[in-house]
mmCIF file of C-alpha atoms in Angstrom:
data_model
loop_
_atom_site.group_PDB
_atom_site.id
_atom_site.type_symbol
_atom_site.label_atom_id
_atom_site.label_comp_id
_atom_site.label_asym_id
_atom_site.label_seq_id
_atom_site.Cartn_x
_atom_site.Cartn_y
_atom_site.Cartn_z
ATOM 1 C CA MET R 1 4.164 -14.246 11.956
ATOM 2 C CA ALA R 2 6.508 -17.153 11.090
ATOM 3 C CA THR R 3 7.505 -17.852 7.584
ATOM 4 C CA THR R 4 8.150 -21.675 7.298
ATOM 5 C CA ARG R 5 8.418 -23.768 4.068
ATOM 6 C CA SER R 6 11.606 -21.980 2.884
ATOM 7 C CA GLY R 7 10.496 -18.393 3.824
ATOM 8 C CA VAL R 8 7.385 -18.840 1.700
ATOM 9 C CA LEU R 9 4.032 -17.571 3.314
ATOM 10 C CA ARG R 10 0.773 -19.319 2.365
ATOM 11 C CA VAL R 11 -2.156 -16.898 2.805
ATOM 12 C CA LEU R 12 -5.884 -17.625 2.618
ATOM 13 C CA GLY R 13 -7.837 -14.635 1.383
ATOM 14 C CA ILE R 14 -11.570 -14.565 1.843
ATOM 15 C CA ASP R 15 -14.030 -11.919 0.424
ATOM 16 C CA PRO R 16 -17.100 -12.676 2.669
ATOM 17 C CA GLY R 17 -20.554 -13.068 1.365
ATOM 18 C CA LEU R 18 -23.744 -15.269 1.829
ATOM 19 C CA THR R 19 -24.230 -15.929 -1.750
ATOM 20 C CA ARG R 20 -20.703 -16.135 -2.948
ATOM 21 C CA CYS R 21 -17.844 -16.262 -0.712
ATOM 22 C CA GLY R 22 -14.569 -15.745 -2.604
ATOM 23 C CA VAL R 23 -11.649 -17.846 -1.524
ATOM 24 C CA GLY R 24 -8.158 -17.418 -2.740
ATOM 25 C CA VAL R 25 -4.998 -19.115 -1.648
ATOM 26 C CA VAL R 26 -1.273 -17.679 -2.495
ATOM 27 C CA ASP R 27 2.103 -18.526 -1.798
ATOM 28 C CA VAL R 28 4.380 -15.175 -1.384
ATOM 29 C CA ALA R 29 8.077 -15.491 -1.109
ATOM 30 C CA ARG R 30 10.397 -13.118 0.844
ATOM 31 C CA ASP R 31 11.144 -11.275 -2.656
ATOM 32 C CA ARG R 32 7.531 -10.605 -2.644
ATOM 33 C CA SER R 33 6.968 -12.799 -5.711
ATOM 34 C CA ALA R 34 3.665 -14.833 -5.597
ATOM 35 C CA THR R 35 1.957 -17.997 -6.943
ATOM 36 C CA LEU R 36 -1.356 -18.900 -7.174
ATOM 37 C CA VAL R 37 -2.399 -21.917 -4.991
ATOM 38 C CA HIS R 38 -6.206 -22.185 -5.273
ATOM 39 C CA VAL R 39 -8.975 -19.741 -6.095
ATOM 40 C CA GLY R 40 -12.869 -20.421 -5.969
ATOM 41 C CA VAL R 41 -16.089 -19.382 -4.447
ATOM 42 C CA VAL R 42 -18.098 -20.943 -1.663
ATOM 43 C CA ARG R 43 -21.810 -20.665 -2.475
ATOM 44 C CA SER R 44 -25.042 -21.102 -0.261
ATOM 45 C CA ALA R 45 -28.463 -20.917 -2.002
ATOM 46 C CA PRO R 46 -30.505 -17.593 -1.129
ATOM 47 C CA THR R 47 -33.586 -20.139 -0.712
ATOM 48 C CA MET R 48 -31.724 -21.980 2.300
ATOM 49 C CA PRO R 49 -32.526 -20.821 5.867
ATOM 50 C CA ILE R 50 -29.961 -18.418 7.186
ATOM 51 C CA GLU R 51 -28.476 -21.084 9.722
ATOM 52 C CA GLU R 52 -28.145 -23.610 7.012
ATOM 53 C CA ARG R 53 -26.398 -20.900 4.475
ATOM 54 C CA LEU R 54 -23.832 -20.128 7.455
ATOM 55 C CA ALA R 55 -23.141 -23.856 7.967
ATOM 56 C CA THR R 56 -22.563 -24.343 4.271
ATOM 57 C CA ILE R 57 -20.066 -21.413 4.199
ATOM 58 C CA ALA R 58 -18.359 -22.710 7.273
ATOM 59 C CA ALA R 59 -17.967 -26.124 5.912
ATOM 60 C CA GLY R 60 -16.678 -24.757 2.557
ATOM 61 C CA LEU R 61 -14.214 -22.583 4.120
ATOM 62 C CA ARG R 62 -12.954 -25.561 6.321
ATOM 63 C CA ALA R 63 -12.593 -27.823 3.277
ATOM 64 C CA VAL R 64 -10.444 -25.012 1.789
ATOM 65 C CA ILE R 65 -8.332 -24.862 4.785
ATOM 66 C CA ASP R 66 -7.966 -28.503 4.972
ATOM 67 C CA ALA R 67 -6.958 -29.014 1.372
ATOM 68 C CA HIS R 68 -4.392 -26.048 1.152
ATOM 69 C CA ASP R 69 -3.130 -25.540 4.876
ATOM 70 C CA PRO R 70 -2.715 -21.859 4.883
ATOM 71 C CA GLN R 71 -0.662 -20.251 7.549
ATOM 72 C CA VAL R 72 -2.833 -17.216 7.904
ATOM 73 C CA VAL R 73 -6.097 -15.757 6.923
ATOM 74 C CA ALA R 74 -6.984 -12.420 5.532
ATOM 75 C CA VAL R 75 -10.729 -11.278 5.577
ATOM 76 C CA GLU R 76 -12.254 -8.100 3.976
ATOM 77 C CA ARG R 77 -13.429 -5.779 6.588
ATOM 78 C CA VAL R 78 -17.014 -4.852 6.413
ATOM 79 C CA PHE R 79 -18.521 -1.549 7.045
ATOM 80 C CA ALA R 80 -21.980 -0.715 8.374
ATOM 81 C CA GLN R 81 -22.467 2.337 5.887
ATOM 82 C CA HIS R 82 -22.631 -0.207 2.884
ATOM 83 C CA ASN R 83 -25.933 -1.407 1.284
ATOM 84 C CA ARG R 84 -28.189 -2.180 4.152
ATOM 85 C CA GLN R 85 -30.090 -4.789 2.418
ATOM 86 C CA THR R 86 -26.727 -7.053 2.129
ATOM 87 C CA VAL R 87 -24.511 -5.801 5.069
ATOM 88 C CA MET R 88 -25.761 -7.877 7.710
ATOM 89 C CA GLY R 89 -25.401 -11.257 5.640
ATOM 90 C CA THR R 90 -22.039 -9.972 4.679
ATOM 91 C CA ALA R 91 -21.128 -9.219 8.143
ATOM 92 C CA GLN R 92 -22.353 -12.482 9.422
ATOM 93 C CA ALA R 93 -20.332 -14.509 6.626
ATOM 94 C CA SER R 94 -17.175 -12.401 7.846
ATOM 95 C CA GLY R 95 -17.770 -13.683 11.381
ATOM 96 C CA ILE R 96 -17.900 -17.206 10.157
ATOM 97 C CA ALA R 97 -14.722 -16.501 8.234
ATOM 98 C CA LEU R 98 -12.944 -15.339 11.401
ATOM 99 C CA LEU R 99 -14.525 -17.980 13.234
ATOM 100 C CA VAL R 100 -13.172 -20.992 10.951
ATOM 101 C CA ALA R 101 -9.582 -19.412 11.182
ATOM 102 C CA GLY R 102 -9.859 -19.078 15.034
ATOM 103 C CA GLU R 103 -10.897 -22.544 15.554
ATOM 104 C CA ARG R 104 -8.079 -23.975 13.435
ATOM 105 C CA GLY R 105 -5.636 -21.801 15.273
ATOM 106 C CA LEU R 106 -4.877 -19.564 12.464
ATOM 107 C CA PRO R 107 -4.106 -16.075 12.798
ATOM 108 C CA ALA R 108 -6.737 -13.706 10.960
ATOM 109 C CA THR R 109 -6.329 -10.145 9.761
ATOM 110 C CA THR R 110 -9.179 -7.850 8.301
ATOM 111 C CA HIS R 111 -8.249 -5.349 5.612
ATOM 112 C CA THR R 112 -10.219 -2.559 4.071
ATOM 113 C CA PRO R 113 -11.213 -2.614 0.316
ATOM 114 C CA THR R 114 -9.011 0.556 -0.067
ATOM 115 C CA GLU R 115 -6.040 -1.011 1.716
ATOM 116 C CA VAL R 116 -6.550 -3.977 -0.771
ATOM 117 C CA LYS R 117 -6.705 -1.695 -3.741
ATOM 118 C CA ALA R 118 -3.831 0.292 -2.882
ATOM 119 C CA ALA R 119 -1.721 -2.513 -2.151
ATOM 120 C CA ILE R 120 -2.422 -4.261 -5.622
ATOM 121 C CA THR R 121 -2.724 -1.377 -7.923
ATOM 122 C CA GLY R 122 -1.125 1.603 -6.202
ATOM 123 C CA TYR R 123 -4.528 3.367 -6.187
ATOM 124 C CA GLY R 124 -7.097 3.061 -3.141
ATOM 125 C CA ALA R 125 -10.122 3.752 -5.400
ATOM 126 C CA ALA R 126 -9.218 1.301 -8.362
ATOM 127 C CA ASP R 127 -12.097 -0.470 -10.092
ATOM 128 C CA LYS R 128 -12.769 -4.244 -9.875
ATOM 129 C CA ARG R 129 -11.545 -4.624 -13.477
ATOM 130 C CA GLN R 130 -8.079 -2.926 -12.501
ATOM 131 C CA VAL R 131 -7.845 -5.112 -9.587
ATOM 132 C CA GLN R 132 -8.662 -8.336 -11.477
ATOM 133 C CA THR R 133 -6.109 -7.229 -14.057
ATOM 134 C CA MET R 134 -3.257 -6.792 -11.581
ATOM 135 C CA VAL R 135 -4.003 -9.780 -9.729
ATOM 136 C CA ALA R 136 -3.781 -11.750 -12.962
ATOM 137 C CA ARG R 137 -0.374 -10.039 -13.732
ATOM 138 C CA ILE R 138 1.017 -10.452 -10.385
ATOM 139 C CA LEU R 139 0.229 -14.292 -10.436
ATOM 140 C CA ARG R 140 1.152 -14.896 -14.105
ATOM 141 C CA LEU R 141 -2.450 -15.946 -14.921
ATOM 142 C CA ASP R 142 -3.423 -16.268 -18.652
ATOM 143 C CA GLU R 143 -6.969 -15.043 -17.677
ATOM 144 C CA LEU R 144 -8.551 -12.835 -15.434
ATOM 145 C CA PRO R 145 -9.644 -14.672 -12.270
ATOM 146 C CA GLN R 146 -13.427 -15.007 -12.174
ATOM 147 C CA PRO R 147 -15.915 -14.193 -10.759
ATOM 148 C CA ALA R 148 -14.750 -10.762 -9.180
ATOM 149 C CA ASP R 149 -15.285 -12.161 -5.661
ATOM 150 C CA ALA R 150 -12.625 -14.966 -6.062
ATOM 151 C CA ALA R 151 -10.230 -12.074 -7.431
ATOM 152 C CA ASP R 152 -11.012 -10.010 -4.597
ATOM 153 C CA ALA R 153 -10.043 -13.002 -2.103
ATOM 154 C CA LEU R 154 -6.595 -13.270 -4.264
ATOM 155 C CA ALA R 155 -6.116 -9.541 -3.848
ATOM 156 C CA LEU R 156 -6.759 -9.679 -0.103
ATOM 157 C CA ALA R 157 -4.211 -12.549 0.121
ATOM 158 C CA LEU R 158 -1.563 -10.597 -1.678
ATOM 159 C CA CYS R 159 -2.388 -7.596 0.220
ATOM 160 C CA HIS R 160 -2.022 -9.123 3.414
ATOM 161 C CA ALA R 161 1.401 -10.806 2.679
ATOM 162 C CA TRP R 162 2.869 -7.593 1.211
ATOM 163 C CA ARG R 163 1.723 -5.323 4.104
ATOM 164 C CA GLY R 164 3.951 -7.176 6.491
ATOM 165 C CA GLY R 165 2.865 -10.846 6.624
ATOM 166 C CA VAL R 166 6.240 -11.676 4.820
ATOM 167 C CA ARG R 167 9.190 -11.382 7.227
ATOM 168 C CA PRO R 168 12.690 -13.096 7.161
ATOM 169 C CA SER R 169 12.393 -15.780 9.871
ATOM 170 C CA GLY R 170 13.859 -15.156 13.406
ATOM 171 C CA ALA R 171 17.316 -16.338 13.230
ATOM 172 C CA VAL R 172 18.188 -14.655 9.748
ATOM 173 C CA GLY R 173 16.824 -11.107 10.913
ATOM 174 C CA ALA R 174 16.742 -7.933 9.084
ATOM 175 C CA SER R 175 20.215 -8.438 7.699
ATOM 176 C CA ALA R 176 18.788 -11.000 5.123
ATOM 177 C CA LEU R 177 16.716 -8.360 3.255
ATOM 178 C CA THR R 178 18.173 -7.216 -0.016
ATOM 179 C CA PRO R 179 18.760 -3.438 -0.075
ATOM 180 C CA ALA R 180 15.508 -2.817 -1.869
ATOM 181 C CA GLN R 181 13.585 -4.899 0.475
ATOM 182 C CA ARG R 182 15.132 -3.163 3.362
ATOM 183 C CA ALA R 183 14.018 0.100 1.679
ATOM 184 C CA TRP R 184 10.477 -1.265 1.340
ATOM 185 C CA ALA R 185 10.077 -2.281 4.903
ATOM 186 C CA ASP R 186 11.260 0.990 6.101
ATOM 187 C CA ALA R 187 9.065 2.827 4.075
ATOM 188 C CA GLU R 188 6.224 0.642 5.459
ATOM 189 C CA ARG R 189 7.087 1.241 9.017
ATOM 190 C CA VAL R 190 7.097 4.902 8.494
ATOM 191 C CA ALA R 191 3.753 4.843 6.589
ATOM 192 C CA ARG R 192 2.090 2.824 9.582
ATOM 193 C CA ARG R 193 3.243 5.284 12.041
ATOM 194 C CA MET P 1 -42.254 -27.147 14.517
ATOM 195 C CA ALA P 2 -43.045 -30.281 16.435
ATOM 196 C CA THR P 3 -43.307 -30.086 20.215
ATOM 197 C CA THR P 4 -42.020 -33.366 21.689
ATOM 198 C CA ARG P 5 -41.542 -33.931 25.505
ATOM 199 C CA SER P 6 -45.198 -33.975 26.250
ATOM 200 C CA GLY P 7 -46.079 -30.782 24.258
ATOM 201 C CA VAL P 8 -43.505 -28.751 25.961
ATOM 202 C CA LEU P 9 -41.178 -26.639 23.656
ATOM 203 C CA ARG P 10 -37.688 -25.893 24.670
ATOM 204 C CA VAL P 11 -36.234 -22.679 23.177
ATOM 205 C CA LEU P 12 -32.563 -21.199 23.356
ATOM 206 C CA GLY P 13 -32.887 -17.654 23.331
ATOM 207 C CA ILE P 14 -29.334 -15.813 22.122
ATOM 208 C CA ASP P 15 -28.935 -12.167 22.625
ATOM 209 C CA PRO P 16 -25.929 -11.699 20.468
ATOM 210 C CA GLY P 17 -22.765 -9.721 21.359
ATOM 211 C CA LEU P 18 -18.854 -10.070 21.310
ATOM 212 C CA THR P 19 -18.092 -9.231 24.953
ATOM 213 C CA ARG P 20 -21.245 -10.549 26.491
ATOM 214 C CA CYS P 21 -23.497 -12.752 24.631
ATOM 215 C CA GLY P 22 -26.669 -13.519 26.647
ATOM 216 C CA VAL P 23 -28.117 -17.200 26.490
ATOM 217 C CA GLY P 24 -31.582 -18.138 28.135
ATOM 218 C CA VAL P 25 -33.350 -21.528 27.864
ATOM 219 C CA VAL P 26 -36.847 -21.740 28.752
ATOM 220 C CA ASP P 27 -39.749 -24.778 28.559
ATOM 221 C CA VAL P 28 -42.872 -23.414 27.352
ATOM 222 C CA ALA P 29 -46.123 -25.415 27.632
ATOM 223 C CA ARG P 30 -49.036 -25.479 25.307
ATOM 224 C CA ASP P 31 -50.861 -23.408 27.710
ATOM 225 C CA ARG P 32 -48.177 -20.844 27.471
ATOM 226 C CA SER P 33 -46.858 -21.348 30.636
ATOM 227 C CA ALA P 34 -42.956 -21.375 30.905
ATOM 228 C CA THR P 35 -40.187 -22.549 33.179
ATOM 229 C CA LEU P 36 -36.651 -21.325 33.328
ATOM 230 C CA VAL P 37 -34.086 -23.987 32.465
ATOM 231 C CA HIS P 38 -30.915 -22.072 32.157
ATOM 232 C CA VAL P 39 -29.719 -18.632 31.961
ATOM 233 C CA GLY P 40 -26.259 -17.121 31.681
ATOM 234 C CA VAL P 41 -23.907 -15.030 29.647
ATOM 235 C CA VAL P 42 -21.105 -16.166 27.278
ATOM 236 C CA ARG P 43 -18.222 -13.765 27.510
ATOM 237 C CA SER P 44 -14.962 -13.142 25.479
ATOM 238 C CA ALA P 45 -12.351 -10.722 26.405
ATOM 239 C CA PRO P 46 -12.023 -7.516 24.166
ATOM 240 C CA THR P 47 -8.136 -8.035 24.415
ATOM 241 C CA MET P 48 -8.237 -11.352 22.497
ATOM 242 C CA PRO P 49 -7.881 -11.260 18.654
ATOM 243 C CA ILE P 50 -11.360 -11.260 17.123
ATOM 244 C CA GLU P 51 -11.077 -14.886 15.396
ATOM 245 C CA GLU P 52 -10.286 -16.149 18.935
ATOM 246 C CA ARG P 53 -13.214 -14.166 20.545
ATOM 247 C CA LEU P 54 -15.461 -15.595 17.940
ATOM 248 C CA ALA P 55 -14.356 -19.157 18.722
ATOM 249 C CA THR P 56 -14.748 -18.820 22.387
ATOM 250 C CA ILE P 57 -18.464 -17.586 21.816
ATOM 251 C CA ALA P 58 -19.044 -20.434 19.470
ATOM 252 C CA ALA P 59 -17.480 -23.006 22.290
ATOM 253 C CA GLY P 60 -19.888 -21.332 24.915
ATOM 254 C CA LEU P 61 -23.171 -21.626 22.697
ATOM 255 C CA ARG P 62 -22.267 -25.030 21.685
ATOM 256 C CA ALA P 63 -21.708 -26.121 25.388
ATOM 257 C CA VAL P 64 -25.356 -24.606 26.182
ATOM 258 C CA ILE P 65 -26.807 -26.540 23.464
ATOM 259 C CA ASP P 66 -25.010 -29.716 24.476
ATOM 260 C CA ALA P 67 -26.194 -29.384 28.068
ATOM 261 C CA HIS P 68 -29.811 -28.357 27.547
ATOM 262 C CA ASP P 69 -30.688 -29.680 24.205
ATOM 263 C CA PRO P 70 -33.095 -27.248 22.956
ATOM 264 C CA GLN P 71 -35.568 -27.781 20.034
ATOM 265 C CA VAL P 72 -35.057 -24.300 18.470
ATOM 266 C CA VAL P 73 -32.977 -21.417 18.641
ATOM 267 C CA ALA P 74 -34.183 -17.505 18.676
ATOM 268 C CA VAL P 75 -31.644 -15.028 17.807
ATOM 269 C CA GLU P 76 -32.134 -11.298 18.163
ATOM 270 C CA ARG P 77 -31.986 -9.505 14.702
ATOM 271 C CA VAL P 78 -29.183 -7.040 14.217
ATOM 272 C CA PHE P 79 -29.676 -3.902 12.340
ATOM 273 C CA ALA P 80 -27.088 -1.654 10.374
ATOM 274 C CA GLN P 81 -28.441 1.551 11.866
ATOM 275 C CA HIS P 82 -27.337 0.806 15.381
ATOM 276 C CA ASN P 83 -24.221 2.148 16.731
ATOM 277 C CA ARG P 84 -21.712 1.595 14.327
ATOM 278 C CA GLN P 85 -18.665 1.110 16.720
ATOM 279 C CA THR P 86 -20.354 -2.249 18.022
ATOM 280 C CA VAL P 87 -22.669 -3.325 15.304
ATOM 281 C CA MET P 88 -20.295 -5.160 13.284
ATOM 282 C CA GLY P 89 -19.085 -7.232 16.247
ATOM 283 C CA THR P 90 -22.726 -7.845 17.096
ATOM 284 C CA ALA P 91 -23.595 -8.932 13.690
ATOM 285 C CA GLN P 92 -20.534 -11.377 13.495
ATOM 286 C CA ALA P 93 -21.698 -12.808 17.019
ATOM 287 C CA SER P 94 -25.231 -13.148 15.508
ATOM 288 C CA GLY P 95 -23.722 -15.218 12.511
ATOM 289 C CA ILE P 96 -21.881 -17.452 15.008
ATOM 290 C CA ALA P 97 -25.325 -17.945 16.973
ATOM 291 C CA LEU P 98 -26.961 -18.883 13.711
ATOM 292 C CA LEU P 99 -24.089 -21.065 12.642
ATOM 293 C CA VAL P 100 -23.959 -22.806 15.611
ATOM 294 C CA ALA P 101 -27.736 -23.678 15.596
ATOM 295 C CA GLY P 102 -27.613 -24.694 11.967
ATOM 296 C CA GLU P 103 -24.609 -27.284 12.250
ATOM 297 C CA ARG P 104 -26.714 -28.741 15.133
ATOM 298 C CA GLY P 105 -29.682 -29.079 12.678
ATOM 299 C CA LEU P 106 -31.466 -26.772 15.049
ATOM 300 C CA PRO P 107 -34.154 -24.351 13.269
ATOM 301 C CA ALA P 108 -33.174 -20.740 13.952
ATOM 302 C CA THR P 109 -35.388 -17.736 13.872
ATOM 303 C CA THR P 110 -34.669 -13.970 14.296
ATOM 304 C CA HIS P 111 -36.575 -11.522 16.084
ATOM 305 C CA THR P 112 -36.541 -7.782 16.142
ATOM 306 C CA PRO P 113 -36.157 -6.134 19.675
ATOM 307 C CA THR P 114 -39.501 -4.468 19.092
ATOM 308 C CA GLU P 115 -41.343 -7.866 18.512
ATOM 309 C CA VAL P 116 -39.588 -9.321 21.563
ATOM 310 C CA LYS P 117 -40.579 -6.333 23.731
ATOM 311 C CA ALA P 118 -44.262 -6.353 22.579
ATOM 312 C CA ALA P 119 -44.331 -10.038 23.025
ATOM 313 C CA ILE P 120 -43.182 -9.805 26.606
ATOM 314 C CA THR P 121 -44.733 -6.546 27.808
ATOM 315 C CA GLY P 122 -47.195 -5.878 25.402
ATOM 316 C CA TYR P 123 -45.486 -2.621 24.611
ATOM 317 C CA GLY P 124 -42.768 -2.396 21.651
ATOM 318 C CA ALA P 125 -40.943 0.658 23.178
ATOM 319 C CA ALA P 126 -40.595 -0.932 26.579
ATOM 320 C CA ASP P 127 -37.437 -0.455 28.488
ATOM 321 C CA LYS P 128 -34.932 -2.933 29.500
ATOM 322 C CA ARG P 129 -36.300 -2.735 33.238
ATOM 323 C CA GLN P 130 -39.727 -3.503 31.982
ATOM 324 C CA VAL P 131 -38.627 -6.341 30.031
ATOM 325 C CA GLN P 132 -36.548 -7.874 33.048
ATOM 326 C CA THR P 133 -39.650 -7.431 35.538
ATOM 327 C CA MET P 134 -41.996 -9.279 33.071
ATOM 328 C CA VAL P 135 -39.580 -11.915 32.352
ATOM 329 C CA ALA P 136 -38.999 -12.559 36.144
ATOM 330 C CA ARG P 137 -42.828 -12.503 36.689
ATOM 331 C CA ILE P 138 -43.696 -14.800 33.869
ATOM 332 C CA LEU P 139 -40.899 -17.248 34.910
ATOM 333 C CA ARG P 140 -41.588 -16.809 38.625
ATOM 334 C CA LEU P 141 -38.234 -15.915 39.634
ATOM 335 C CA ASP P 142 -37.490 -14.322 42.844
ATOM 336 C CA GLU P 143 -35.056 -11.691 41.499
ATOM 337 C CA LEU P 144 -34.772 -10.010 37.994
ATOM 338 C CA PRO P 145 -32.493 -12.019 35.681
ATOM 339 C CA GLN P 146 -29.129 -10.293 35.598
ATOM 340 C CA PRO P 147 -27.314 -9.052 33.230
ATOM 341 C CA ALA P 148 -29.547 -7.466 30.984
ATOM 342 C CA ASP P 149 -28.308 -9.577 28.207
ATOM 343 C CA ALA P 150 -29.515 -12.646 29.936
ATOM 344 C CA ALA P 151 -32.779 -11.198 30.431
ATOM 345 C CA ASP P 152 -33.099 -10.120 26.909
ATOM 346 C CA ALA P 153 -32.196 -13.833 25.974
ATOM 347 C CA LEU P 154 -34.962 -15.209 28.054
ATOM 348 C CA ALA P 155 -37.372 -12.633 26.715
ATOM 349 C CA LEU P 156 -36.226 -13.698 23.050
ATOM 350 C CA ALA P 157 -36.960 -17.523 23.853
ATOM 351 C CA LEU P 158 -40.407 -16.662 25.395
ATOM 352 C CA CYS P 159 -41.283 -14.433 22.430
ATOM 353 C CA HIS P 160 -40.347 -17.213 19.982
ATOM 354 C CA ALA P 161 -42.537 -19.789 21.736
ATOM 355 C CA TRP P 162 -45.674 -17.409 21.979
ATOM 356 C CA ARG P 163 -45.220 -16.040 18.441
ATOM 357 C CA GLY P 164 -46.242 -19.486 16.953
ATOM 358 C CA GLY P 165 -43.336 -21.846 18.361
ATOM 359 C CA VAL P 166 -45.725 -23.721 20.347
ATOM 360 C CA ARG P 167 -48.473 -25.546 18.524
ATOM 361 C CA PRO P 168 -50.631 -28.534 19.441
ATOM 362 C CA SER P 169 -48.875 -31.452 17.886
ATOM 363 C CA GLY P 170 -50.108 -32.952 14.596
ATOM 364 C CA ALA P 171 -52.815 -35.492 15.198
ATOM 365 C CA VAL P 172 -54.651 -33.460 18.079
ATOM 366 C CA GLY P 173 -54.942 -30.121 16.105
ATOM 367 C CA ALA P 174 -56.628 -26.939 16.854
ATOM 368 C CA SER P 175 -59.657 -28.722 18.821
ATOM 369 C CA ALA P 176 -57.129 -29.498 21.540
ATOM 370 C CA LEU P 177 -56.969 -25.773 22.143
ATOM 371 C CA THR P 178 -58.962 -24.365 25.102
ATOM 372 C CA PRO P 179 -61.347 -21.417 24.373
ATOM 373 C CA ALA P 180 -58.850 -18.922 25.616
ATOM 374 C CA GLN P 181 -55.862 -20.486 23.581
ATOM 375 C CA ARG P 182 -57.995 -20.316 20.474
ATOM 376 C CA ALA P 183 -59.135 -16.860 20.950
ATOM 377 C CA TRP P 184 -55.238 -15.963 21.270
ATOM 378 C CA ALA P 185 -54.520 -17.840 18.312
ATOM 379 C CA ASP P 186 -57.025 -16.282 16.271
ATOM 380 C CA ALA P 187 -55.930 -12.825 17.355
ATOM 381 C CA GLU P 188 -52.426 -13.649 16.516
ATOM 382 C CA ARG P 189 -53.420 -14.910 13.120
ATOM 383 C CA VAL P 190 -55.101 -11.554 12.563
ATOM 384 C CA ALA P 191 -52.211 -9.505 13.677
ATOM 385 C CA ARG P 192 -49.864 -11.300 11.474
ATOM 386 C CA ARG P 193 -51.870 -10.428 8.385
#
């Protein structure tokens, strides 16, 4: 995954949902520092027919991509064992998120909630408040990102960049890493085996 | 749901799937007789990234809509309790099917496999072969529609039309029904209570 724009990777995180679809865009530098670009929620009314709800979500996600031009998209992975009442709608919304990325030629990756929590707080079973607090700290925000879906989207984007999305660009290679970055990269490679 | 084109309703049925997405287009007349317009399968390779697979499916479904101009879309309803390995991909593909309908301004409806089997064979637990056989008979085809996903898509489209999609157009009203049609419509109303 190439990092252009002076080694900064711009990631769009999407927390899929039919009623509220969280979206967060962050710029992550090679030293892992991160900056908030955009955070928000794409909504669709539960009273609308499902096909119109999905079209509304697709239009909202395309507008975010057009406005902020991310290089990669990270989407929360949905599991069948979750609440059956809502899981199908969430799965459909995640399909829309992946589709919109694919149609714009953007690579997309899914991450589990546990991966995201572990990346952001160091603890895979962290609660929503802990994730929100850490996201605010990492991005140097004065307030917690609201609502929780928006904070989750930012956490997803950060998780994606930190789990290997940010790499030194081709010509420079691994030698451009600081000793601390190299140690981190090595530890990540080992952890992925 | 208006029936234009001399009272004929053109229905696109979609049996959602990531690897094979069945599509079937039928014209159903007020007397419930049906004609095959198109049947096929939209495929995406399991080796492709998920975002490209979903984009491939969306493009294939849009091509079918452009070529055959259906008035309504019927999509098989996906349940969380199915095979967990594939249910998320199926749910995402169903989201794409509904989205494509919504973006073209076409009303979309979902039907359960049991509803479809009951509508086509009179028996909600019918097997795939029985459904294929009845679809071929209803559409006066010389061979069974292949593969099964394509037959399921045709069955969905027929089910949708028969379960209330085909109605006499406004000004004519219920009096335009033949006695047999009226009896059928009454029986359906009772069954839906």
